[in-house]
């Protein structure tokens, strides 16, 4: 279900296709024609590599991969923990030529949002994919946040500083968005861990600190050293300093 990576002008979303090459080439080409950026992974190991370095808007998984590789890939996406850079709530569409009820149930139980049987027209895959992303966008809420020179396009999951793009992981983007909603308010680590990572208990993890440090470095590099992401000792973080 996947092929070579290509890019298009002004893409709206990116999609990770998981499955054997070159079977996915046709779907990749169709998605690129519809202005998606397509990323490829041939197996679960490659899935983790892509998710550690990119922030796809959705994932399409070939559930007919050998050795239950498709189910493993779905589970890997969903099992992302607080120290992983990707968003475990990414929309996941499973595709299978053997859509027996028990196989569909297994895929849904592992975390697929929907399963479609093949052969199927590309327009149906596209419609289902867009519906899943609309649902995810609605949960994220549409709109643009602006803080000084930072612009966060939540629907496109894109960040710029003075019109220059800033590449962030899913969790870094979630952290920035949480701080940008009220940039001078100190947001506690417990609140950030709950809202960005979905964890009820903070425990002993330093994941908020490590992600905040990476986010601070990226914003500083893109803004000529501007001081963003302020650590208020013992309390939490805010996006801008009092004197900003």
PDB file of C-alpha atoms in Angstrom:
ATOM      1  CA  UNK A   1       0.000   0.000   0.000  1.00  0.00           C
ATOM      2  CA  UNK A   2       3.027   2.412  -0.105  1.00  0.00           C
ATOM      3  CA  UNK A   3       5.756   3.938  -2.546  1.00  0.00           C
ATOM      4  CA  UNK A   4       8.493   6.552  -2.877  1.00  0.00           C
ATOM      5  CA  UNK A   5       8.372   9.849  -0.992  1.00  0.00           C
ATOM      6  CA  UNK A   6       7.517  12.961  -2.970  1.00  0.00           C
ATOM      7  CA  UNK A   7       6.658  16.503  -1.911  1.00  0.00           C
ATOM      8  CA  UNK A   8       4.135  19.041  -3.155  1.00  0.00           C
ATOM      9  CA  UNK A   9       3.675  22.771  -2.889  1.00  0.00           C
ATOM     10  CA  UNK A  10       1.931  24.139   0.221  1.00  0.00           C
ATOM     11  CA  UNK A  11       0.783  20.781   1.667  1.00  0.00           C
ATOM     12  CA  UNK A  12      -2.029  20.781   4.189  1.00  0.00           C
ATOM     13  CA  UNK A  13      -1.333  17.489   5.965  1.00  0.00           C
ATOM     14  CA  UNK A  14       1.208  14.695   6.111  1.00  0.00           C
ATOM     15  CA  UNK A  15       0.392  10.989   6.089  1.00  0.00           C
ATOM     16  CA  UNK A  16       2.516   8.033   7.168  1.00  0.00           C
ATOM     17  CA  UNK A  17       1.860   4.956   5.029  1.00  0.00           C
ATOM     18  CA  UNK A  18       2.852   1.651   6.619  1.00  0.00           C
ATOM     19  CA  UNK A  19       3.264  -1.418   4.418  1.00  0.00           C
ATOM     20  CA  UNK A  20       5.453  -3.184   1.860  1.00  0.00           C
ATOM     21  CA  UNK A  21       6.982  -1.344  -1.066  1.00  0.00           C
ATOM     22  CA  UNK A  22       6.198  -0.969  -3.934  1.00  0.00           C
ATOM     23  CA  UNK A  23       2.586  -2.069  -3.312  1.00  0.00           C
ATOM     24  CA  UNK A  24       1.847   1.309  -1.763  1.00  0.00           C
ATOM     25  CA  UNK A  25       3.156   3.374  -4.657  1.00  0.00           C
ATOM     26  CA  UNK A  26      -0.222   4.065  -6.234  1.00  0.00           C
ATOM     27  CA  UNK A  27      -1.777   5.282  -2.975  1.00  0.00           C
ATOM     28  CA  UNK A  28       1.253   7.462  -2.247  1.00  0.00           C
ATOM     29  CA  UNK A  29       1.046   9.051  -5.687  1.00  0.00           C
ATOM     30  CA  UNK A  30      -2.690   9.714  -5.324  1.00  0.00           C
ATOM     31  CA  UNK A  31      -2.229  11.318  -1.902  1.00  0.00           C
ATOM     32  CA  UNK A  32       0.602  13.499  -3.167  1.00  0.00           C
ATOM     33  CA  UNK A  33      -1.615  14.629  -6.043  1.00  0.00           C
ATOM     34  CA  UNK A  34      -4.053  15.791  -3.356  1.00  0.00           C
ATOM     35  CA  UNK A  35      -1.290  17.850  -1.692  1.00  0.00           C
ATOM     36  CA  UNK A  36      -0.391  15.499   1.140  1.00  0.00           C
ATOM     37  CA  UNK A  37       3.198  14.969   2.185  1.00  0.00           C
ATOM     38  CA  UNK A  38       3.717  11.206   2.241  1.00  0.00           C
ATOM     39  CA  UNK A  39       6.102   9.413   4.605  1.00  0.00           C
ATOM     40  CA  UNK A  40       6.796   5.699   4.275  1.00  0.00           C
ATOM     41  CA  UNK A  41       7.535   2.826   6.629  1.00  0.00           C
ATOM     42  CA  UNK A  42       7.880  -0.773   5.474  1.00  0.00           C
ATOM     43  CA  UNK A  43       7.586  -2.360   8.931  1.00  0.00           C
ATOM     44  CA  UNK A  44       7.031  -1.496  12.618  1.00  0.00           C
ATOM     45  CA  UNK A  45      10.726  -0.730  13.158  1.00  0.00           C
ATOM     46  CA  UNK A  46      10.599   1.915  10.437  1.00  0.00           C
ATOM     47  CA  UNK A  47       7.348   3.267  11.901  1.00  0.00           C
ATOM     48  CA  UNK A  48       9.092   4.099  15.150  1.00  0.00           C
ATOM     49  CA  UNK A  49      11.945   5.751  13.282  1.00  0.00           C
ATOM     50  CA  UNK A  50       9.557   8.015  11.370  1.00  0.00           C
ATOM     51  CA  UNK A  51       7.493   8.909  14.437  1.00  0.00           C
ATOM     52  CA  UNK A  52      10.623   9.806  16.375  1.00  0.00           C
ATOM     53  CA  UNK A  53      11.530  12.431  13.786  1.00  0.00           C
ATOM     54  CA  UNK A  54       8.253  13.638  12.245  1.00  0.00           C
ATOM     55  CA  UNK A  55       4.688  14.600  13.130  1.00  0.00           C
ATOM     56  CA  UNK A  56       2.250  13.016  10.642  1.00  0.00           C
ATOM     57  CA  UNK A  57      -1.363  14.142  10.627  1.00  0.00           C
ATOM     58  CA  UNK A  58      -2.577  10.565  10.124  1.00  0.00           C
ATOM     59  CA  UNK A  59      -1.368   6.993   9.609  1.00  0.00           C
ATOM     60  CA  UNK A  60      -2.610   4.437   7.064  1.00  0.00           C
ATOM     61  CA  UNK A  61      -1.595   0.855   7.891  1.00  0.00           C
ATOM     62  CA  UNK A  62      -1.657  -2.213   5.632  1.00  0.00           C
ATOM     63  CA  UNK A  63      -3.121  -4.790   8.014  1.00  0.00           C
ATOM     64  CA  UNK A  64      -2.154  -7.653   5.665  1.00  0.00           C
ATOM     65  CA  UNK A  65       1.558  -7.334   6.439  1.00  0.00           C
ATOM     66  CA  UNK A  66       3.199 -10.675   7.353  1.00  0.00           C
ATOM     67  CA  UNK A  67       3.687 -11.781  10.966  1.00  0.00           C
ATOM     68  CA  UNK A  68       0.929  -9.442  12.202  1.00  0.00           C
ATOM     69  CA  UNK A  69       3.169  -6.488  11.342  1.00  0.00           C
ATOM     70  CA  UNK A  70       0.172  -4.269  10.652  1.00  0.00           C
ATOM     71  CA  UNK A  71      -1.356  -4.857  14.073  1.00  0.00           C
ATOM     72  CA  UNK A  72       2.046  -4.321  15.660  1.00  0.00           C
ATOM     73  CA  UNK A  73       2.380  -0.999  13.835  1.00  0.00           C
ATOM     74  CA  UNK A  74      -1.047   0.163  15.039  1.00  0.00           C
ATOM     75  CA  UNK A  75      -0.197  -0.814  18.598  1.00  0.00           C
ATOM     76  CA  UNK A  76       3.151   0.960  18.409  1.00  0.00           C
ATOM     77  CA  UNK A  77       1.457   4.226  17.445  1.00  0.00           C
ATOM     78  CA  UNK A  78      -1.068   3.934  20.263  1.00  0.00           C
ATOM     79  CA  UNK A  79       1.452   2.913  22.909  1.00  0.00           C
ATOM     80  CA  UNK A  80       3.384   6.163  22.701  1.00  0.00           C
ATOM     81  CA  UNK A  81       4.208   7.207  26.248  1.00  0.00           C
ATOM     82  CA  UNK A  82       5.038  10.546  27.885  1.00  0.00           C
ATOM     83  CA  UNK A  83       8.686  10.317  26.826  1.00  0.00           C
ATOM     84  CA  UNK A  84       7.888   9.578  23.169  1.00  0.00           C
ATOM     85  CA  UNK A  85       7.827  12.537  20.755  1.00  0.00           C
ATOM     86  CA  UNK A  86       4.726  11.536  18.791  1.00  0.00           C
ATOM     87  CA  UNK A  87       1.042  12.043  19.539  1.00  0.00           C
ATOM     88  CA  UNK A  88      -0.501   8.663  20.409  1.00  0.00           C
ATOM     89  CA  UNK A  89      -3.905  10.037  19.336  1.00  0.00           C
ATOM     90  CA  UNK A  90      -2.920  10.344  15.647  1.00  0.00           C
ATOM     91  CA  UNK A  91      -5.811   9.133  13.434  1.00  0.00           C
ATOM     92  CA  UNK A  92      -5.090   5.575  12.217  1.00  0.00           C
ATOM     93  CA  UNK A  93      -6.861   4.030   9.201  1.00  0.00           C
ATOM     94  CA  UNK A  94      -6.382   0.295   8.658  1.00  0.00           C
ATOM     95  CA  UNK A  95      -6.610  -1.221   5.166  1.00  0.00           C
ATOM     96  CA  UNK A  96      -7.080  -4.965   4.597  1.00  0.00           C
ATOM     97  CA  UNK A  97      -8.004  -7.325   1.783  1.00  0.00           C
ATOM     98  CA  UNK A  98      -9.273  -9.855   4.326  1.00  0.00           C
ATOM     99  CA  UNK A  99     -11.858  -7.905   6.285  1.00  0.00           C
ATOM    100  CA  UNK A 100     -13.325 -10.763   8.310  1.00  0.00           C
ATOM    101  CA  UNK A 101     -15.102  -9.485  11.436  1.00  0.00           C
ATOM    102  CA  UNK A 102     -12.531 -10.965  13.835  1.00  0.00           C
ATOM    103  CA  UNK A 103      -9.657  -9.249  11.991  1.00  0.00           C
ATOM    104  CA  UNK A 104     -11.467  -5.927  12.022  1.00  0.00           C
ATOM    105  CA  UNK A 105     -12.165  -6.284  15.745  1.00  0.00           C
ATOM    106  CA  UNK A 106      -8.506  -7.075  16.452  1.00  0.00           C
ATOM    107  CA  UNK A 107      -7.389  -3.975  14.555  1.00  0.00           C
ATOM    108  CA  UNK A 108      -9.901  -1.766  16.346  1.00  0.00           C
ATOM    109  CA  UNK A 109      -8.890  -3.211  19.700  1.00  0.00           C
ATOM    110  CA  UNK A 110      -5.244  -2.414  18.967  1.00  0.00           C
ATOM    111  CA  UNK A 111      -6.222   1.194  18.313  1.00  0.00           C
ATOM    112  CA  UNK A 112      -7.212   1.652  14.663  1.00  0.00           C
ATOM    113  CA  UNK A 113      -9.926   4.299  14.289  1.00  0.00           C
ATOM    114  CA  UNK A 114     -11.431   2.605  11.253  1.00  0.00           C
ATOM    115  CA  UNK A 115     -10.770  -0.351   8.928  1.00  0.00           C
ATOM    116  CA  UNK A 116     -11.612  -0.385   5.224  1.00  0.00           C
ATOM    117  CA  UNK A 117     -11.609  -3.480   3.003  1.00  0.00           C
ATOM    118  CA  UNK A 118      -9.759  -3.691  -0.297  1.00  0.00           C
ATOM    119  CA  UNK A 119     -10.001  -3.473  -3.208  1.00  0.00           C
ATOM    120  CA  UNK A 120     -11.480  -0.042  -2.679  1.00  0.00           C
ATOM    121  CA  UNK A 121     -11.531   3.124  -4.754  1.00  0.00           C
ATOM    122  CA  UNK A 122      -8.986   5.759  -3.773  1.00  0.00           C
ATOM    123  CA  UNK A 123     -11.766   8.332  -3.371  1.00  0.00           C
ATOM    124  CA  UNK A 124     -13.250   6.262  -0.529  1.00  0.00           C
ATOM    125  CA  UNK A 125      -9.903   5.987   1.255  1.00  0.00           C
ATOM    126  CA  UNK A 126      -9.465   9.738   0.836  1.00  0.00           C
ATOM    127  CA  UNK A 127     -12.952  10.461   2.188  1.00  0.00           C
ATOM    128  CA  UNK A 128     -12.418   8.256   5.235  1.00  0.00           C
ATOM    129  CA  UNK A 129      -8.973   9.730   5.858  1.00  0.00           C
ATOM    130  CA  UNK A 130     -10.286  13.287   5.692  1.00  0.00           C
ATOM    131  CA  UNK A 131     -13.186  12.425   7.997  1.00  0.00           C
ATOM    132  CA  UNK A 132     -10.770  11.040  10.602  1.00  0.00           C
ATOM    133  CA  UNK A 133      -8.573  14.118  10.354  1.00  0.00           C
ATOM    134  CA  UNK A 134     -11.567  16.453  10.611  1.00  0.00           C
ATOM    135  CA  UNK A 135     -12.554  14.667  13.801  1.00  0.00           C
ATOM    136  CA  UNK A 136      -9.030  15.022  15.169  1.00  0.00           C
ATOM    137  CA  UNK A 137      -8.901  18.681  14.117  1.00  0.00           C
ATOM    138  CA  UNK A 138     -12.177  19.293  15.919  1.00  0.00           C
ATOM    139  CA  UNK A 139     -10.779  17.780  19.092  1.00  0.00           C
ATOM    140  CA  UNK A 140      -7.661  19.927  18.699  1.00  0.00           C
ATOM    141  CA  UNK A 141      -9.860  22.918  17.814  1.00  0.00           C
ATOM    142  CA  UNK A 142      -9.374  25.005  14.768  1.00  0.00           C
ATOM    143  CA  UNK A 143      -7.794  28.399  14.790  1.00  0.00           C
ATOM    144  CA  UNK A 144      -4.540  30.274  15.026  1.00  0.00           C
ATOM    145  CA  UNK A 145      -2.689  31.354  18.153  1.00  0.00           C
ATOM    146  CA  UNK A 146      -0.326  34.331  18.019  1.00  0.00           C
ATOM    147  CA  UNK A 147       2.196  35.250  20.703  1.00  0.00           C
ATOM    148  CA  UNK A 148       4.573  38.040  19.709  1.00  0.00           C
ATOM    149  CA  UNK A 149       6.243  36.751  16.514  1.00  0.00           C
ATOM    150  CA  UNK A 150       5.107  33.159  17.061  1.00  0.00           C
ATOM    151  CA  UNK A 151       2.165  31.934  14.975  1.00  0.00           C
ATOM    152  CA  UNK A 152       0.677  28.518  15.757  1.00  0.00           C
ATOM    153  CA  UNK A 153      -1.670  27.177  13.077  1.00  0.00           C
ATOM    154  CA  UNK A 154      -3.418  24.449  15.028  1.00  0.00           C
ATOM    155  CA  UNK A 155      -5.348  22.994  12.106  1.00  0.00           C
ATOM    156  CA  UNK A 156      -2.260  22.647   9.914  1.00  0.00           C
ATOM    157  CA  UNK A 157      -0.075  21.811  12.935  1.00  0.00           C
ATOM    158  CA  UNK A 158       2.441  24.378  11.761  1.00  0.00           C
ATOM    159  CA  UNK A 159       4.512  26.906  13.719  1.00  0.00           C
ATOM    160  CA  UNK A 160       6.363  29.945  12.393  1.00  0.00           C
ATOM    161  CA  UNK A 161       8.415  32.721  13.966  1.00  0.00           C
ATOM    162  CA  UNK A 162       8.553  35.876  11.855  1.00  0.00           C
ATOM    163  CA  UNK A 163       7.235  33.739   8.962  1.00  0.00           C
ATOM    164  CA  UNK A 164      10.106  31.228   9.277  1.00  0.00           C
ATOM    165  CA  UNK A 165       8.934  27.639   9.910  1.00  0.00           C
ATOM    166  CA  UNK A 166       9.857  25.899  13.163  1.00  0.00           C
ATOM    167  CA  UNK A 167       9.897  22.093  13.021  1.00  0.00           C
ATOM    168  CA  UNK A 168       8.451  20.595  16.208  1.00  0.00           C
ATOM    169  CA  UNK A 169       7.537  17.098  17.314  1.00  0.00           C
ATOM    170  CA  UNK A 170       3.911  16.370  18.200  1.00  0.00           C
ATOM    171  CA  UNK A 171       4.542  16.701  21.926  1.00  0.00           C
ATOM    172  CA  UNK A 172       6.609  19.887  21.515  1.00  0.00           C
ATOM    173  CA  UNK A 173       3.759  21.358  19.491  1.00  0.00           C
ATOM    174  CA  UNK A 174       1.245  20.335  22.149  1.00  0.00           C
ATOM    175  CA  UNK A 175       3.408  21.878  24.865  1.00  0.00           C
ATOM    176  CA  UNK A 176       3.798  25.134  22.941  1.00  0.00           C
ATOM    177  CA  UNK A 177       0.044  25.310  22.325  1.00  0.00           C
ATOM    178  CA  UNK A 178      -0.745  24.723  26.012  1.00  0.00           C
ATOM    179  CA  UNK A 179       1.587  27.559  27.025  1.00  0.00           C
ATOM    180  CA  UNK A 180       0.443  29.904  24.246  1.00  0.00           C
ATOM    181  CA  UNK A 181      -3.200  29.872  25.361  1.00  0.00           C
ATOM    182  CA  UNK A 182      -2.206  32.199  28.224  1.00  0.00           C
ATOM    183  CA  UNK A 183       1.454  33.046  27.576  1.00  0.00           C
ATOM    184  CA  UNK A 184       2.183  34.886  30.837  1.00  0.00           C
ATOM    185  CA  UNK A 185       0.425  32.419  33.118  1.00  0.00           C
ATOM    186  CA  UNK A 186       2.583  29.844  34.856  1.00  0.00           C
ATOM    187  CA  UNK A 187       1.266  26.410  33.845  1.00  0.00           C
ATOM    188  CA  UNK A 188       2.121  23.667  36.328  1.00  0.00           C
ATOM    189  CA  UNK A 189       3.981  20.559  35.220  1.00  0.00           C
ATOM    190  CA  UNK A 190       1.091  18.458  36.489  1.00  0.00           C
ATOM    191  CA  UNK A 191      -1.331  20.381  34.268  1.00  0.00           C
ATOM    192  CA  UNK A 192       0.966  20.072  31.252  1.00  0.00           C
ATOM    193  CA  UNK A 193       1.467  16.358  31.794  1.00  0.00           C
ATOM    194  CA  UNK A 194      -2.302  15.893  32.015  1.00  0.00           C
ATOM    195  CA  UNK A 195      -3.282  18.092  29.057  1.00  0.00           C
ATOM    196  CA  UNK A 196      -0.433  17.352  26.629  1.00  0.00           C
ATOM    197  CA  UNK A 197       0.429  13.753  27.506  1.00  0.00           C
ATOM    198  CA  UNK A 198      -2.865  12.561  28.959  1.00  0.00           C
ATOM    199  CA  UNK A 199      -1.324  11.359  32.215  1.00  0.00           C
ATOM    200  CA  UNK A 200      -3.213  11.773  35.485  1.00  0.00           C
ATOM    201  CA  UNK A 201      -0.199  11.311  37.746  1.00  0.00           C
ATOM    202  CA  UNK A 202       3.127  13.046  37.333  1.00  0.00           C
ATOM    203  CA  UNK A 203       5.169  10.425  39.172  1.00  0.00           C
ATOM    204  CA  UNK A 204       8.926  10.848  38.847  1.00  0.00           C
ATOM    205  CA  UNK A 205       9.039  11.613  35.133  1.00  0.00           C
ATOM    206  CA  UNK A 206      11.071  14.536  33.817  1.00  0.00           C
ATOM    207  CA  UNK A 207       9.445  14.400  30.410  1.00  0.00           C
ATOM    208  CA  UNK A 208       7.938  17.902  30.719  1.00  0.00           C
ATOM    209  CA  UNK A 209      11.351  19.351  31.535  1.00  0.00           C
ATOM    210  CA  UNK A 210      13.111  17.553  28.686  1.00  0.00           C
ATOM    211  CA  UNK A 211      10.490  18.575  26.115  1.00  0.00           C
ATOM    212  CA  UNK A 212      10.449  22.159  27.424  1.00  0.00           C
ATOM    213  CA  UNK A 213      14.231  22.314  27.077  1.00  0.00           C
ATOM    214  CA  UNK A 214      14.112  21.127  23.455  1.00  0.00           C
ATOM    215  CA  UNK A 215      11.254  23.503  22.673  1.00  0.00           C
ATOM    216  CA  UNK A 216      13.160  26.420  24.232  1.00  0.00           C
ATOM    217  CA  UNK A 217      16.240  25.678  22.111  1.00  0.00           C
ATOM    218  CA  UNK A 218      14.235  25.426  18.883  1.00  0.00           C
ATOM    219  CA  UNK A 219      12.354  28.682  19.504  1.00  0.00           C
ATOM    220  CA  UNK A 220      15.569  30.477  20.459  1.00  0.00           C
ATOM    221  CA  UNK A 221      17.323  29.238  17.319  1.00  0.00           C
ATOM    222  CA  UNK A 222      14.463  30.470  15.129  1.00  0.00           C
ATOM    223  CA  UNK A 223      14.129  33.867  16.846  1.00  0.00           C
ATOM    224  CA  UNK A 224      17.729  34.984  17.116  1.00  0.00           C
ATOM    225  CA  UNK A 225      18.049  33.953  20.750  1.00  0.00           C
ATOM    226  CA  UNK A 226      14.737  35.327  22.018  1.00  0.00           C
ATOM    227  CA  UNK A 227      13.874  34.004  25.478  1.00  0.00           C
ATOM    228  CA  UNK A 228      10.786  31.820  25.234  1.00  0.00           C
ATOM    229  CA  UNK A 229       9.603  28.987  27.529  1.00  0.00           C
ATOM    230  CA  UNK A 230      10.476  30.279  30.982  1.00  0.00           C
ATOM    231  CA  UNK A 231      10.991  27.817  33.841  1.00  0.00           C
ATOM    232  CA  UNK A 232       9.447  29.203  37.037  1.00  0.00           C
ATOM    233  CA  UNK A 233      11.260  27.146  39.645  1.00  0.00           C
ATOM    234  CA  UNK A 234       9.023  24.886  41.683  1.00  0.00           C
ATOM    235  CA  UNK A 235       5.870  25.976  39.850  1.00  0.00           C
ATOM    236  CA  UNK A 236       5.965  25.201  36.130  1.00  0.00           C
ATOM    237  CA  UNK A 237       6.431  26.993  32.821  1.00  0.00           C
ATOM    238  CA  UNK A 238       5.159  30.032  30.977  1.00  0.00           C
ATOM    239  CA  UNK A 239       5.809  30.997  27.379  1.00  0.00           C
ATOM    240  CA  UNK A 240       7.111  34.553  27.840  1.00  0.00           C
ATOM    241  CA  UNK A 241       8.917  36.325  30.677  1.00  0.00           C
ATOM    242  CA  UNK A 242       7.254  39.080  32.708  1.00  0.00           C
ATOM    243  CA  UNK A 243       9.454  41.667  31.008  1.00  0.00           C
ATOM    244  CA  UNK A 244       8.761  40.372  27.474  1.00  0.00           C
TER     245      UNK A 244
END
